[in-house]
Amino acid sequence: MKLCEFLRPASLPAAYGQLRDLGPRGMILAGGTALHFMQDHTPVTAVDITRLGLSGIRAEDGGYVIGATTPLADIQRYRAPRWAMHEICRRIATHQIRNVSTIGGNIARVFPWADMPVALLAMDASMRIYAGPEAPEETPSADEYFAEQPARRFLGGKILTSVRVPALLAHEGYGSVKVVRTAAAFSMVTVAAVLKLDPASGAIRAARVAAGSAIPFPRRLPEVEDALLGKEPNEALFLEAASKADAPWRGKEGMTAEYSKHLAEVSIADALADAARHALERAE
Amino acid sequence: MMNQTAPQPAVTFTLNGETRTFATRPDEKLLDLLRRNGYRGTKFGCGQGTCGACTVIMDGRAIYACLLYSMQAEGRDIRTIEGAGTLDKPSEFQQELIDGGAVQCGYCIPGMVMSATALMEAESTYPDELVKEYMDGNLCRCTGYEKIWDALRRVLDRREAAAKKG
């Protein structure tokens, strides 16, 4: 990417119009920190969407709506009763990056090591996408949105405007594990889980588990989820369920594929234990 | 100029309290703009948003000037190490760094000072975990951090004590 022109549209329709007209020569820019990873020399026109009022977090019936250009630092500092998004944001990159990098930028183009898609898959988030003044807003679920590289969705000028994260309900807990060599490094493996426990029996009633970084693209782990349903939450079950994970674990940065698999399974079990502990604490 | 018809892009922002307009290019980073215009206290270290030597403050927040395109700074409030203290009148943290022998090669120090400035301005109490959160994007390859940490801790402890006295 080589920025040849820099546009600051004043409204969402104006930004959409510019991006549609530019086609492949246009590029949405928010924090801009990820451009560092796209170091070819393709000339592009940047369309800065950080001045369109798309920043901020608000509670909205049963969930939280996070504006696409909200910096990770703001998500990290936000506190609300049934909210857990701050946990993963604290562990992404460094203070200076979190002040600039946005939630939208973290998911509009998914890099294999990204933590945010994994958290949003576990939380059953949904995205809101502006598709032009004439078209209805698109609202894909995280499962739909992350089924393929999301960047493809935005080639025609569409703009991610916000992410909706459901509030955690009673007896639901969120847990995540991000394994890194140094605090600011990219994840070697990143895992997130949401468990819902039956208030009477204590058994696992629902589970969403997702992983990334040690695989080519972030994804849910349905085999792990199935192995948990109806069972009593405990360490042995978590390890057993984690061993069912059927993902193309791959080696990188000195890790063999076998090591990645082992690291992922231990991390999945830890994330599940974390989620179960929080679920027990959340009695209402 | 190669292309007489193309307008020369310019960016206007507040730099250390003064409104300034600079000619730039769409692909120029804020770090390069600053250094090209004589603000060389902000250092080029890794150039990839890892080391923190280029840390400046934008609208009260520490950022990496090596990752920010200069055009993104339009209308923002930018502060650099040049605004933090001078040789004759160092800031409190800078004086503690000197007194504590905390500076070896010194390349990381401007960034450390800017991150610490952002911390002190944004927060009123300074538990260790919070301080680490603000300082986690600044690397030092000489000192092992202990003396930098101790110097910062002395400043923060004094501020906390002063706040308690009211």
JSON list of N, CA and C in Angstrom, two decimals, chain B residues 33 61 98 110 115 142-143 146 158 161 165:
[
{"chain": "B", "resi": 33, "resn": "LEU", "atom": "N", "xyz": [7.58, 13.70, 9.38]},
{"chain": "B", "resi": 33, "resn": "LEU", "atom": "CA", "xyz": [7.25, 15.13, 9.28]},
{"chain": "B", "resi": 33, "resn": "LEU", "atom": "C", "xyz": [7.91, 15.90, 10.42]},
{"chain": "B", "resi": 61, "resn": "ARG", "atom": "N", "xyz": [-3.30, 11.39, 24.45]},
{"chain": "B", "resi": 61, "resn": "ARG", "atom": "CA", "xyz": [-2.98, 9.97, 24.47]},
{"chain": "B", "resi": 61, "resn": "ARG", "atom": "C", "xyz": [-1.63, 9.69, 23.81]},
{"chain": "B", "resi": 98, "resn": "ILE", "atom": "N", "xyz": [17.82, 11.66, 35.50]},
{"chain": "B", "resi": 98, "resn": "ILE", "atom": "CA", "xyz": [19.22, 12.11, 35.59]},
{"chain": "B", "resi": 98, "resn": "ILE", "atom": "C", "xyz": [19.79, 11.74, 36.96]},
{"chain": "B", "resi": 110, "resn": "PRO", "atom": "N", "xyz": [13.07, 9.80, 25.37]},
{"chain": "B", "resi": 110, "resn": "PRO", "atom": "CA", "xyz": [11.98, 10.71, 24.99]},
{"chain": "B", "resi": 110, "resn": "PRO", "atom": "C", "xyz": [10.62, 10.01, 24.95]},
{"chain": "B", "resi": 115, "resn": "SER", "atom": "N", "xyz": [5.20, 8.78, 27.35]},
{"chain": "B", "resi": 115, "resn": "SER", "atom": "CA", "xyz": [4.22, 7.83, 27.90]},
{"chain": "B", "resi": 115, "resn": "SER", "atom": "C", "xyz": [3.92, 8.15, 29.36]},
{"chain": "B", "resi": 142, "resn": "CYS", "atom": "N", "xyz": [19.03, -1.07, 27.14]},
{"chain": "B", "resi": 142, "resn": "CYS", "atom": "CA", "xyz": [20.25, -0.92, 27.95]},
{"chain": "B", "resi": 142, "resn": "CYS", "atom": "C", "xyz": [20.01, -1.26, 29.42]},
{"chain": "B", "resi": 143, "resn": "THR", "atom": "N", "xyz": [18.99, -0.65, 30.00]},
{"chain": "B", "resi": 143, "resn": "THR", "atom": "CA", "xyz": [18.97, -0.54, 31.46]},
{"chain": "B", "resi": 143, "resn": "THR", "atom": "C", "xyz": [18.38, -1.73, 32.19]},
{"chain": "B", "resi": 146, "resn": "GLU", "atom": "N", "xyz": [14.94, -1.18, 35.53]},
{"chain": "B", "resi": 146, "resn": "GLU", "atom": "CA", "xyz": [14.77, -0.96, 36.98]},
{"chain": "B", "resi": 146, "resn": "GLU", "atom": "C", "xyz": [14.92, 0.51, 37.36]},
{"chain": "B", "resi": 158, "resn": "ARG", "atom": "N", "xyz": [5.37, 10.86, 44.83]},
{"chain": "B", "resi": 158, "resn": "ARG", "atom": "CA", "xyz": [5.26, 12.25, 45.30]},
{"chain": "B", "resi": 158, "resn": "ARG", "atom": "C", "xyz": [3.92, 12.86, 44.89]},
{"chain": "B", "resi": 161, "resn": "ALA", "atom": "N", "xyz": [1.21, 11.45, 47.09]},
{"chain": "B", "resi": 161, "resn": "ALA", "atom": "CA", "xyz": [1.30, 12.01, 48.45]},
{"chain": "B", "resi": 161, "resn": "ALA", "atom": "C", "xyz": [0.77, 13.45, 48.45]},
{"chain": "B", "resi": 165, "resn": "LYS", "atom": "N", "xyz": [-2.56, 15.09, 50.54]},
{"chain": "B", "resi": 165, "resn": "LYS", "atom": "CA", "xyz": [-2.51, 16.28, 51.41]},
{"chain": "B", "resi": 165, "resn": "LYS", "atom": "C", "xyz": [-3.56, 17.31, 50.95]}
]
